[in-house]
PDB file of C-alpha atoms in Angstrom:
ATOM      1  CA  UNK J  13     227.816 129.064  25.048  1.00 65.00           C
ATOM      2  CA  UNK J  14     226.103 125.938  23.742  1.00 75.00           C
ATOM      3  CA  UNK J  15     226.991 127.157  20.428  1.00 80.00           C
ATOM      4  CA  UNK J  16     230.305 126.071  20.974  1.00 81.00           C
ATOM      5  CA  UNK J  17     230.104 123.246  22.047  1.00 84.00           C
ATOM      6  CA  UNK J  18     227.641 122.147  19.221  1.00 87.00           C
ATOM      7  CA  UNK J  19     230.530 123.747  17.196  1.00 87.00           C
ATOM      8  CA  UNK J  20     233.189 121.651  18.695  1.00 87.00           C
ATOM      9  CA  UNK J  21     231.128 118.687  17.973  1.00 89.00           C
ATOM     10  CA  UNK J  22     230.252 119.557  14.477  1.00 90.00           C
ATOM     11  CA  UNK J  23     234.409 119.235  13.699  1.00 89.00           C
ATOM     12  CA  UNK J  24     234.484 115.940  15.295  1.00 89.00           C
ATOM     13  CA  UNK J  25     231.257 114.826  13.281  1.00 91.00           C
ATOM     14  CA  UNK J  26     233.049 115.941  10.231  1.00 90.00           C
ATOM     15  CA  UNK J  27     236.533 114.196  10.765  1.00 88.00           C
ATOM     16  CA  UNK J  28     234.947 110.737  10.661  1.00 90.00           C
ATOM     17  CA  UNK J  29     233.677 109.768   6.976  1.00 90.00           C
ATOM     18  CA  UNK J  30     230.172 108.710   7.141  1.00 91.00           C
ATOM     19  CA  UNK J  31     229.091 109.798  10.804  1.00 93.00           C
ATOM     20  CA  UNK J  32     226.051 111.568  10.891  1.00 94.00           C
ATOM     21  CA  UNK J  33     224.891 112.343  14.294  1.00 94.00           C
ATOM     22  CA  UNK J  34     226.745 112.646  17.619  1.00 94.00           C
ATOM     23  CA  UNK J  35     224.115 112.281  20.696  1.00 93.00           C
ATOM     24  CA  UNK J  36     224.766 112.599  24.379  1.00 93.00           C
ATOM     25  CA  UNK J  37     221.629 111.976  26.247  1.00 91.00           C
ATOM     26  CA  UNK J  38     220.695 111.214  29.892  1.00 88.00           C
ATOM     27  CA  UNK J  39     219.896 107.451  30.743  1.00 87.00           C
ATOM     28  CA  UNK J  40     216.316 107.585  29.796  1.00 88.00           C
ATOM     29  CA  UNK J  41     217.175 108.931  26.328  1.00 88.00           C
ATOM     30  CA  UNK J  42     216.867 112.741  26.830  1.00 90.00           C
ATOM     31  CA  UNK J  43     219.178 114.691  24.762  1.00 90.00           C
ATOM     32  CA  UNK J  44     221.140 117.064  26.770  1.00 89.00           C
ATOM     33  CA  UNK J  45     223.015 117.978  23.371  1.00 89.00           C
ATOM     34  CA  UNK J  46     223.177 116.821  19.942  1.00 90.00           C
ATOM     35  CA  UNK J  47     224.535 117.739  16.522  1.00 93.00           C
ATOM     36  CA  UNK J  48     223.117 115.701  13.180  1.00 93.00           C
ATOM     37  CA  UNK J  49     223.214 116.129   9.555  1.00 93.00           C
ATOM     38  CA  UNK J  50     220.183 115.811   7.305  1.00 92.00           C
ATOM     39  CA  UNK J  51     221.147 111.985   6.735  1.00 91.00           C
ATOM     40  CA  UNK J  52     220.072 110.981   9.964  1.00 91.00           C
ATOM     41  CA  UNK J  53     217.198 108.716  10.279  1.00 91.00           C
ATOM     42  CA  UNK J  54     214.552 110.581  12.532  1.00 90.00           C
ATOM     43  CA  UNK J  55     213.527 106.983  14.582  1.00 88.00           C
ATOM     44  CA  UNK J  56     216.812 106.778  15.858  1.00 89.00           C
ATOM     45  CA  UNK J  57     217.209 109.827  17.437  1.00 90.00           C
ATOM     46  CA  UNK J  58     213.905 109.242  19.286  1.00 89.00           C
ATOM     47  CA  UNK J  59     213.520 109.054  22.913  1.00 88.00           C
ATOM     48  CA  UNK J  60     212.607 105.383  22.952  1.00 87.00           C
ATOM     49  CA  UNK J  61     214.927 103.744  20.923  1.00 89.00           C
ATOM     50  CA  UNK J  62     217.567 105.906  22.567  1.00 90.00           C
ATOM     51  CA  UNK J  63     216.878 104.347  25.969  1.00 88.00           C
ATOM     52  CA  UNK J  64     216.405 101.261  25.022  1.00 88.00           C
ATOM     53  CA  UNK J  65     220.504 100.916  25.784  1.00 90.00           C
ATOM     54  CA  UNK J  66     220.124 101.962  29.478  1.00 88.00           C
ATOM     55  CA  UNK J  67     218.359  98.625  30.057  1.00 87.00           C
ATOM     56  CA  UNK J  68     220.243  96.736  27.648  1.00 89.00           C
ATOM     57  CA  UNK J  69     223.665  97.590  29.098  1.00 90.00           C
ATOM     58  CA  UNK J  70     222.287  96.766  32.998  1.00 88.00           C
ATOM     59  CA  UNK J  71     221.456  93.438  32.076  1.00 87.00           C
ATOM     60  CA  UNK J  72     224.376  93.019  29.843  1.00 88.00           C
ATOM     61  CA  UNK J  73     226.580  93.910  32.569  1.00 89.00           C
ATOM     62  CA  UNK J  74     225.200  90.619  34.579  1.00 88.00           C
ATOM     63  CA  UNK J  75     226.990  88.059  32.069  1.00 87.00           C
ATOM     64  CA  UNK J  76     229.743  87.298  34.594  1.00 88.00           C
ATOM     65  CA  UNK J  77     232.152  89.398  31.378  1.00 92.00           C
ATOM     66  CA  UNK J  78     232.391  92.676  33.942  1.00 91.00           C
ATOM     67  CA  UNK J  79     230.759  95.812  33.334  1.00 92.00           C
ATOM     68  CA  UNK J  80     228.905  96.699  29.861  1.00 93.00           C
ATOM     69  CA  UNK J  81     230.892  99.348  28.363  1.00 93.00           C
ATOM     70  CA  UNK J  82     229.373  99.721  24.637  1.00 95.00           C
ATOM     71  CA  UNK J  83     226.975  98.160  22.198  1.00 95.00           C
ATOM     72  CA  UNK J  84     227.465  98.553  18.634  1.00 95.00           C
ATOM     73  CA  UNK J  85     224.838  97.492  16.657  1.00 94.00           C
ATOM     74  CA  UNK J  86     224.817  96.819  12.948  1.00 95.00           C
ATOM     75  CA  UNK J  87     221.749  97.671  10.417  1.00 93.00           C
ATOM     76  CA  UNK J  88     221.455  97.426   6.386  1.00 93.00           C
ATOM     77  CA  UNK J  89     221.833 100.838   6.021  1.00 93.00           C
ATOM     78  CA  UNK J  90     222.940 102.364   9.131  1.00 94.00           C
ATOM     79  CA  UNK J  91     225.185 101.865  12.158  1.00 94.00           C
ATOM     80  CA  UNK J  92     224.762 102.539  16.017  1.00 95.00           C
ATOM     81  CA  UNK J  93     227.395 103.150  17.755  1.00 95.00           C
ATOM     82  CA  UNK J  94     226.067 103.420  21.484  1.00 95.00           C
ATOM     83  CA  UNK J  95     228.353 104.139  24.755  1.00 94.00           C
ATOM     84  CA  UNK J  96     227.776 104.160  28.560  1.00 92.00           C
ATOM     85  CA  UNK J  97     229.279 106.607  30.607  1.00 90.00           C
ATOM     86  CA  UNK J  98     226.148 106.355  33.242  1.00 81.00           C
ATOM     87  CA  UNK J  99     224.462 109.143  34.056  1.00 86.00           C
ATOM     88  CA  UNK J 100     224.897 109.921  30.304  1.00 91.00           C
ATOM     89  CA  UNK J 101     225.136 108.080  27.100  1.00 93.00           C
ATOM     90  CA  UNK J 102     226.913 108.882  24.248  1.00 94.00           C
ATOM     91  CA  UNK J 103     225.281 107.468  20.550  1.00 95.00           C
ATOM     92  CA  UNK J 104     227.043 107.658  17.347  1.00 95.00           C
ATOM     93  CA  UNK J 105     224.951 107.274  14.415  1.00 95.00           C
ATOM     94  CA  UNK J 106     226.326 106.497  10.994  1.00 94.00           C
ATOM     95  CA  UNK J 107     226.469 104.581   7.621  1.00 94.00           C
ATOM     96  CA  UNK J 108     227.045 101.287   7.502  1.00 93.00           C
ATOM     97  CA  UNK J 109     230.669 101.335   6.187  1.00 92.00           C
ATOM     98  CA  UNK J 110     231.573 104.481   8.230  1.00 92.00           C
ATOM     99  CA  UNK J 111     234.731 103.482  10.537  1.00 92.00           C
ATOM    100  CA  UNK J 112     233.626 101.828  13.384  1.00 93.00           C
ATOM    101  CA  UNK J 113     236.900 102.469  15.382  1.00 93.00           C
ATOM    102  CA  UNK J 114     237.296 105.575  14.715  1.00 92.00           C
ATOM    103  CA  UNK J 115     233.836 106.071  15.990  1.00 92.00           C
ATOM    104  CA  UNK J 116     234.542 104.760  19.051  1.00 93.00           C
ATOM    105  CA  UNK J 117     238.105 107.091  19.531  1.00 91.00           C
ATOM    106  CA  UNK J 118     236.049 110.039  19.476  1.00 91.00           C
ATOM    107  CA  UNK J 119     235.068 109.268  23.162  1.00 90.00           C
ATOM    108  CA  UNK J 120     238.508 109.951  23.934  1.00 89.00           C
ATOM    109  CA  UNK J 121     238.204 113.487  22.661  1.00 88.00           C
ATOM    110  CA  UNK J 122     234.664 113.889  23.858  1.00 89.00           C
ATOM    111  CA  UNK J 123     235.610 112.848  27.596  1.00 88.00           C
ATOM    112  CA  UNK J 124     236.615 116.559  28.955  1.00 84.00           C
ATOM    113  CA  UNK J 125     232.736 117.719  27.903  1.00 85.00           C
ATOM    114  CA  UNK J 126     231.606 114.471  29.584  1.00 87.00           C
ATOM    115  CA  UNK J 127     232.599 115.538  32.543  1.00 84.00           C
ATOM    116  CA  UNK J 128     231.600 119.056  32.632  1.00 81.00           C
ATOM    117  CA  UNK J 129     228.152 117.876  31.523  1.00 83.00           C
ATOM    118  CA  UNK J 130     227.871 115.251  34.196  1.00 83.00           C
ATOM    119  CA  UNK J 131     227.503 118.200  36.898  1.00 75.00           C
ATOM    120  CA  UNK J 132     224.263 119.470  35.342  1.00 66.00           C
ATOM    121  CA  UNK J 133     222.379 115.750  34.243  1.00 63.00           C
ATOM    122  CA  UNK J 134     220.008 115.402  36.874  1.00 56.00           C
ATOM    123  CA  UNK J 135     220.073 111.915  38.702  1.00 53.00           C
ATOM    124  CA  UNK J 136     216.541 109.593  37.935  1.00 46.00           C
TER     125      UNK J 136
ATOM    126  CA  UNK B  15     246.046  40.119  86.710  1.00 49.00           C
ATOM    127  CA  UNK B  16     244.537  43.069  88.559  1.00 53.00           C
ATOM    128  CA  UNK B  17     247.056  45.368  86.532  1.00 55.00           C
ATOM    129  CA  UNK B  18     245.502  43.595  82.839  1.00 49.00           C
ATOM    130  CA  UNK B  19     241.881  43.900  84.058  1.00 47.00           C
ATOM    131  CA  UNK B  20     242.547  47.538  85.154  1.00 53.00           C
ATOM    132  CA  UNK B  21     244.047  47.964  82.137  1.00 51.00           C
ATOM    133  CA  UNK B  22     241.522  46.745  79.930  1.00 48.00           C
ATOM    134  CA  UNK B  23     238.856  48.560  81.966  1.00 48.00           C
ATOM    135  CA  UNK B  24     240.416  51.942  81.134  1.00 46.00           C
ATOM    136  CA  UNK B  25     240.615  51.073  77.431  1.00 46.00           C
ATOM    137  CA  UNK B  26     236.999  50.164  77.658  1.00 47.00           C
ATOM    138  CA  UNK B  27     235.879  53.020  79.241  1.00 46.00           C
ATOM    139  CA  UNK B  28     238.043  55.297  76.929  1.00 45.00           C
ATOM    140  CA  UNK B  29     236.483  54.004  73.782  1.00 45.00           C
ATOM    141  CA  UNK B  30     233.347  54.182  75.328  1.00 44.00           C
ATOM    142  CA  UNK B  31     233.791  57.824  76.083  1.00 45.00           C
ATOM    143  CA  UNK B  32     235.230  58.412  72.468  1.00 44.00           C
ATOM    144  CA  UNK B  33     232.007  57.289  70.868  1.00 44.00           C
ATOM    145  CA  UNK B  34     229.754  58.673  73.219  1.00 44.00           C
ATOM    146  CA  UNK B  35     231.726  61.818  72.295  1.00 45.00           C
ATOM    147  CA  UNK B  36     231.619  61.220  68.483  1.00 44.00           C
ATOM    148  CA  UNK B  37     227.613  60.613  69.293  1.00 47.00           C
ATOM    149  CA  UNK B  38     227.255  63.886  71.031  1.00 49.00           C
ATOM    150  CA  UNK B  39     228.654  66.130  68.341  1.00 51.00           C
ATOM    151  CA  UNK B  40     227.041  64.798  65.883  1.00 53.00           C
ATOM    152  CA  UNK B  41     224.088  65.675  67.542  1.00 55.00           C
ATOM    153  CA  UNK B  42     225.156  68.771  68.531  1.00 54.00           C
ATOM    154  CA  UNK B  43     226.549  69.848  65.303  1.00 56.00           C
ATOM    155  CA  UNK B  44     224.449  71.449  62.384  1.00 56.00           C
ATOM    156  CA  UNK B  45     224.945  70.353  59.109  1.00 55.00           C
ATOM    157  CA  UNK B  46     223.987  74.200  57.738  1.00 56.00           C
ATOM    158  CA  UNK B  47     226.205  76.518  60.302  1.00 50.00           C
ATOM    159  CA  UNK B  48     226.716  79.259  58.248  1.00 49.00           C
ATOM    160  CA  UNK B  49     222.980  79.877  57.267  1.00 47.00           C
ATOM    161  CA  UNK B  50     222.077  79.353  60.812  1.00 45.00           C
ATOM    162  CA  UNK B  51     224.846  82.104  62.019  1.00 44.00           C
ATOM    163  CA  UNK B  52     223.828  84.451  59.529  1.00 46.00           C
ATOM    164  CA  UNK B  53     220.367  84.562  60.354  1.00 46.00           C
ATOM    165  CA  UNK B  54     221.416  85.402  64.125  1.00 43.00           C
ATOM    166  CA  UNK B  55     223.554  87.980  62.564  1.00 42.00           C
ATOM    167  CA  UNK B  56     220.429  88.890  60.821  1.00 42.00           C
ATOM    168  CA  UNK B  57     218.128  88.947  63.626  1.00 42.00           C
ATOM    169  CA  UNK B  58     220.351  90.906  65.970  1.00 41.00           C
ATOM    170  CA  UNK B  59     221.081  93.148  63.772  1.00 42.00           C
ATOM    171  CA  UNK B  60     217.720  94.232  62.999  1.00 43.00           C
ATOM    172  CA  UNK B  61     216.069  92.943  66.382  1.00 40.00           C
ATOM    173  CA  UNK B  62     217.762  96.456  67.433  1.00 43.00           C
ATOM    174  CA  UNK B  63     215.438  98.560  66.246  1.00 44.00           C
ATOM    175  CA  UNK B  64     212.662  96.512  67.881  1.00 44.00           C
ATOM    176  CA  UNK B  65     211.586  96.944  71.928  1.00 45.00           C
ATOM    177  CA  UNK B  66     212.992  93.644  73.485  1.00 47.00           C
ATOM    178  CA  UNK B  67     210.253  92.882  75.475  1.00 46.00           C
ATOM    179  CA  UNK B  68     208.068  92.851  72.053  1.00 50.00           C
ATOM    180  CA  UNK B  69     209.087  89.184  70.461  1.00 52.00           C
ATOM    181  CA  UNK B  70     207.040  88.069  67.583  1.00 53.00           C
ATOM    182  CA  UNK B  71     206.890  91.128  65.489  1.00 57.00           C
ATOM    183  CA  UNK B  72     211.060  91.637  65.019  1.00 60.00           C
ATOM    184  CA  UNK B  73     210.984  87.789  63.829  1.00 69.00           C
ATOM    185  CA  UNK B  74     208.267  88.608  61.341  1.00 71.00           C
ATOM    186  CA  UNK B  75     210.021  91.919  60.005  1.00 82.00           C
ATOM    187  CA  UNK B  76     213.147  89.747  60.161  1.00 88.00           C
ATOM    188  CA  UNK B  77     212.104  87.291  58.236  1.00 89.00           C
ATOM    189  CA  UNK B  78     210.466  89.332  56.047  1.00 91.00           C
ATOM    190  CA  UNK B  79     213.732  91.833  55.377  1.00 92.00           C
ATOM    191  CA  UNK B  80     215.670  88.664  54.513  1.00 92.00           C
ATOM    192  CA  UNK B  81     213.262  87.556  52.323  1.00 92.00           C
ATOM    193  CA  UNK B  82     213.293  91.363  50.650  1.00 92.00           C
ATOM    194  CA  UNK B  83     217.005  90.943  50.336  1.00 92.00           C
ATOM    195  CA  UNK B  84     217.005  87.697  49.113  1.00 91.00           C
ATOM    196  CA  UNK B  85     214.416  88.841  46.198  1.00 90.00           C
ATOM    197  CA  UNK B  86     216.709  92.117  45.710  1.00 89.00           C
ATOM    198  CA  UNK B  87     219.694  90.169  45.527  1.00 88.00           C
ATOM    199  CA  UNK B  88     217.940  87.635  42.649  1.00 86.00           C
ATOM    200  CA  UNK B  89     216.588  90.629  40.919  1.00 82.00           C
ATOM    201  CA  UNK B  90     220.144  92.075  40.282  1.00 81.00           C
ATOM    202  CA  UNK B  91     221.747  89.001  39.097  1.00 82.00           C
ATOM    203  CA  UNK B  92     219.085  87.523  37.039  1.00 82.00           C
ATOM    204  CA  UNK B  93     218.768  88.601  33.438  1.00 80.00           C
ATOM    205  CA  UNK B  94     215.432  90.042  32.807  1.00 76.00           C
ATOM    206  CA  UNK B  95     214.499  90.014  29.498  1.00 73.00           C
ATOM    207  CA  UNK B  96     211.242  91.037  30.227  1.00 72.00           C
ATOM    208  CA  UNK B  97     211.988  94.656  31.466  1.00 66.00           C
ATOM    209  CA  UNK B  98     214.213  94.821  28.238  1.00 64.00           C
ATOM    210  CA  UNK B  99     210.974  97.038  26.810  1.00 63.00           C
ATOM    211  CA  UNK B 100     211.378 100.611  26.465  1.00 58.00           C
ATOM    212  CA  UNK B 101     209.685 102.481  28.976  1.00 67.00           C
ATOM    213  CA  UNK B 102     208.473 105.678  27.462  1.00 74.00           C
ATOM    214  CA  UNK B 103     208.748 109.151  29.486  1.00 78.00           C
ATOM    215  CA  UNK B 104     205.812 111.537  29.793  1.00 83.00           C
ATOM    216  CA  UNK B 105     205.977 114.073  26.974  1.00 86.00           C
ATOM    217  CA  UNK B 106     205.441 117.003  29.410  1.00 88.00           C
ATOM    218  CA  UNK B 107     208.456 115.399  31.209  1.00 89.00           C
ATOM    219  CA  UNK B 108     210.986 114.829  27.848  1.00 89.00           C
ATOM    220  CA  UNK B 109     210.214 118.692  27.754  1.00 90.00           C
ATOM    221  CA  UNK B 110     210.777 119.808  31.243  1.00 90.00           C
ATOM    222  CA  UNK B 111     213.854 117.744  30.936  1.00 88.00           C
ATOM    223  CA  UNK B 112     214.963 119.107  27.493  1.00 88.00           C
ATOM    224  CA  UNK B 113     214.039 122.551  28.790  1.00 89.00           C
ATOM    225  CA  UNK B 114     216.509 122.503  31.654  1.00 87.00           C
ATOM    226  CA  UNK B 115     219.160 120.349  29.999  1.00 86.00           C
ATOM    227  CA  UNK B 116     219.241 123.231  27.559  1.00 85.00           C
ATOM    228  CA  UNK B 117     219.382 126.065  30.250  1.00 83.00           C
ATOM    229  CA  UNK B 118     221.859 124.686  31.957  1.00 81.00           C
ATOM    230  CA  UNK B 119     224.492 124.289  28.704  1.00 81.00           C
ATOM    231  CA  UNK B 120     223.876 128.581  28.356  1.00 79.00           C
ATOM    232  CA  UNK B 121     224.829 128.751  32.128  1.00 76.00           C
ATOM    233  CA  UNK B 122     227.914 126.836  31.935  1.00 70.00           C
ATOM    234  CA  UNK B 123     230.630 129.374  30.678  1.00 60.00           C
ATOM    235  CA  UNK B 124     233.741 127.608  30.509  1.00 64.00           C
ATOM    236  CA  UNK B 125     234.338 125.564  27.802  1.00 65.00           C
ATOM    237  CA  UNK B 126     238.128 126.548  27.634  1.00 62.00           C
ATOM    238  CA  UNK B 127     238.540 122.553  27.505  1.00 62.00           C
ATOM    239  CA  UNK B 128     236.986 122.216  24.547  1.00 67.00           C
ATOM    240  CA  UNK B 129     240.527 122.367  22.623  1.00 65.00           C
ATOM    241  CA  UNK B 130     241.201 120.067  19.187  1.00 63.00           C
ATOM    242  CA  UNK B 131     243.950 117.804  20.344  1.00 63.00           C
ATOM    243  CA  UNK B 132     247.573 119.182  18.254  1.00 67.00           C
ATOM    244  CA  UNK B 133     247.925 117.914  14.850  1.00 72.00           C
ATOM    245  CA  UNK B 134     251.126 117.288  12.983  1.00 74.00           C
ATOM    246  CA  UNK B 135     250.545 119.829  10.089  1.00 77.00           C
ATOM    247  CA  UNK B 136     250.708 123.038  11.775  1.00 76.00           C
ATOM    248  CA  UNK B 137     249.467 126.065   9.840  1.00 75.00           C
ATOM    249  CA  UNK B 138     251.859 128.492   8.721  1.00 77.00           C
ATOM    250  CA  UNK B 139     250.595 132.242   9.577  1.00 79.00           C
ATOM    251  CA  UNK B 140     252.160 134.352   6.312  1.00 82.00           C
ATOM    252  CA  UNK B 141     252.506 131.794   3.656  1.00 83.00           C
ATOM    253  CA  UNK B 142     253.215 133.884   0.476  1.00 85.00           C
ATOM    254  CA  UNK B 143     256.651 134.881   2.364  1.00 85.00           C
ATOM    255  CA  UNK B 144     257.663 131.371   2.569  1.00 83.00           C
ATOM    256  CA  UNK B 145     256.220 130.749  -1.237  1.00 86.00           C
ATOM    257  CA  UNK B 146     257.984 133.788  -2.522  1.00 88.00           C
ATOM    258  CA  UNK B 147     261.738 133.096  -0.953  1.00 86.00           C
ATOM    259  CA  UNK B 148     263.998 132.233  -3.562  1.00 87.00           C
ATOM    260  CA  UNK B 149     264.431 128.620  -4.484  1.00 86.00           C
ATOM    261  CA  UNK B 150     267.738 126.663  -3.574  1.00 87.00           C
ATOM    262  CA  UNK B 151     270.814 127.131  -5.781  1.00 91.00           C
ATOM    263  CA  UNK B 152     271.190 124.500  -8.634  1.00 92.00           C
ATOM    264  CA  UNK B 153     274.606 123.290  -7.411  1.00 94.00           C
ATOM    265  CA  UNK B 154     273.417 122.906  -4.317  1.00 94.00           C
ATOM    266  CA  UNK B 155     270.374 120.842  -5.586  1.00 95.00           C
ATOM    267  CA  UNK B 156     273.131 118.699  -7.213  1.00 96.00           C
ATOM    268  CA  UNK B 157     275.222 118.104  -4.430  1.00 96.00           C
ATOM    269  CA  UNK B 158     272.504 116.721  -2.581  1.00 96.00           C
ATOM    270  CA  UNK B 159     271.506 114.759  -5.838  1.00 97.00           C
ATOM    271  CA  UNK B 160     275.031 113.290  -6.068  1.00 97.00           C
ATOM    272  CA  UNK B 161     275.456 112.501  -2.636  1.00 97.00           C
ATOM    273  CA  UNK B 162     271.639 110.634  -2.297  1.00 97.00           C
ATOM    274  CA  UNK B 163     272.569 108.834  -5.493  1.00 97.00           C
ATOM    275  CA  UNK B 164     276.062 107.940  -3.662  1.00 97.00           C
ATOM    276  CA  UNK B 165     274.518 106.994  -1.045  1.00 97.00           C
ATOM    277  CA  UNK B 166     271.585 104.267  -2.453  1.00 97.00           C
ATOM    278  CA  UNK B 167     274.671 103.081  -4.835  1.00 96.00           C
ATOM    279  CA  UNK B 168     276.700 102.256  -1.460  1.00 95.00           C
ATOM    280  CA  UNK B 169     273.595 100.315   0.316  1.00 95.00           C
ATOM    281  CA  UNK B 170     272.751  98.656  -3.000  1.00 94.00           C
ATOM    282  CA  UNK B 171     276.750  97.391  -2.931  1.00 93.00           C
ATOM    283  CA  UNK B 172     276.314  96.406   0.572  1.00 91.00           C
ATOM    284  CA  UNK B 173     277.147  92.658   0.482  1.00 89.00           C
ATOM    285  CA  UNK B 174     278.004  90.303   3.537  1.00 86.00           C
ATOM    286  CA  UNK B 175     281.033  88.133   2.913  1.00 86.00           C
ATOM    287  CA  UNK B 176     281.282  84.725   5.115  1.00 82.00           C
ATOM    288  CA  UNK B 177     284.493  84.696   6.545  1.00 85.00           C
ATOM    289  CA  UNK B 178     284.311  81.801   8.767  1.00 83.00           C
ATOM    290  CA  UNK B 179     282.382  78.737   8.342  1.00 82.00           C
ATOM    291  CA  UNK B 180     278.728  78.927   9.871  1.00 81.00           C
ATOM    292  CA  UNK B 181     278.419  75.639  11.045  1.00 83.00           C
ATOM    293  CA  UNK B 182     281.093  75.474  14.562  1.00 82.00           C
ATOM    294  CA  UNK B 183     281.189  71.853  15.809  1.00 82.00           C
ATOM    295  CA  UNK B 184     282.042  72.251  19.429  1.00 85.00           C
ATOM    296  CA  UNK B 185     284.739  70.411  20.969  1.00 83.00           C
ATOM    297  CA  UNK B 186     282.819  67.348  22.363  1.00 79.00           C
ATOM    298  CA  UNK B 187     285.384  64.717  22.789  1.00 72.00           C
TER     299      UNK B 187
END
């Protein structure tokens, strides 16, 4: 049954020109599903650099600007596209040109599987 | 006389009552009421877990548990740049974790959500039927060819004539 959603995915990757990897991970960076292309750079899909944005958003949130929703973050060649809906995180990864916007409407269409997988992410 | 001297006595003694007053709550008030009130609040509250007869030891645990929530407090609203580093899991735990992350996507069987949202171009199921109907008449094409041309003509045409002066003065005498 995984297979479908890492189907479902896969079409949303695909609608958005220059998105290569869709993440959802638990706070400390553990994937609980992803889908990537071949273009995506292997550090960022690592553990560590994935929950680097747990902390980040915490002390983010402590600005006196309300409640950290995402961090986008902007590299030569790539784009990170990071999003907290605590327990889980959702990380877009693409090129530096792909549409950031768009990027970010996809958590629209990804919020029904959000909450389904939200029952089964264990609570650290 | 008597009346003026009475008089003056009870004035006297009033004033002297009013600052003796003003004296005695200044020196009964507290500058810090609220801090003073909270800690009572604090102590009672937590003084009920404690044996009454047993005095020293709630104060300490008091004090202490204020303290604690004090440092708790300052922990939550201070930014901490220092605990910004990544903490790294175990790598026995990132699999345990990945393990049952991925066992429990196979046991979740409904994914009936999982719908693409309805798009404007709808797909049509036998398209060489709709391909293969015959085209529109020609005089039908040029009616329609006529009347759009009639049509843009008439909005093209479409000019505004002033018929009454634009400026109104109003009658201000």
């Amino acid at each position: 049954m995984a297979e479908e959603v890492r189907k479902y995915l896969f079409d949303l990757l695909f609608k958005v020109d220059g998105l290569y990897c869709i993440l959802i991970t638990d706070r400390d960076g553990v994937a609980v599903i992803k889908v990537a292309t071949e273009k995506t750079p292997e550090m960022a899909m690592r553990q560590p650099f994935l929950s680097a944005f747990s902390m980040a958003t915490d002390q983010g949130s402590k600005f006196g600007l309300g409640k950290n929703k995402s961090i986008i973050c902007m590299y030569g060649n790539y784009q990170v596209v990071q999003i907290n809906d605590l327990p889980l995180v959702i990380t877009f990864i693409g090129s530096q040109d792909c549409n950031t916007g768009h990027v970010m409407a996809l958590k629209e269409q990804i919020s029904p599987l959000l909450q389904e997988l939200k029952k089964s992410v264990v609570e650290s | 006389m008597e009346n003026l001297c009475k008089y003056l006595s009870c004035c006297f003694s009033c004033g002297e009552d009013s600052s003796s007053q003003a004296i005695d709550s200044n020196e009964r008030t507290h500058l810090l009421v609220d801090p003073v009130i909270n800690n009572t609040s604090i102590q009672r509250v937590h003084s009920d877990d404690y044996l009454p007869c047993d005095s020293s030891l709630p104060k300490k645990t008091d004090e202490q548990s204020a303290l604690n929530r004090i440092l708790q407090e300052t922990a939550t609203n201070v930014i901490d740049v220092a605990a910004l580093g990544s903490h790294n899991l175990e790598q026995h735990e990132y699999l345990e974790r990945t393990n049952y992350y991925t066992a429990k996507l196979s046991t979740l069987a409904k994914w009936s959500f999982l719908k693409n949202p309805p798009s404007l171009l709808v797909d049509i199921p036998v398209p060489e039927k709709v391909l293969s109907a015959s085209p529109i008449s020609s005089l039908d094409l040029d009616l329609m060819n006529i009347a759009v041309e009639k049509a843009v003509n008439a909005l093209l045409d479409l000019k505004l004539e002033p018929g009454e002066d634009l400026v109104v003065p109003f009658r201000i005498p």
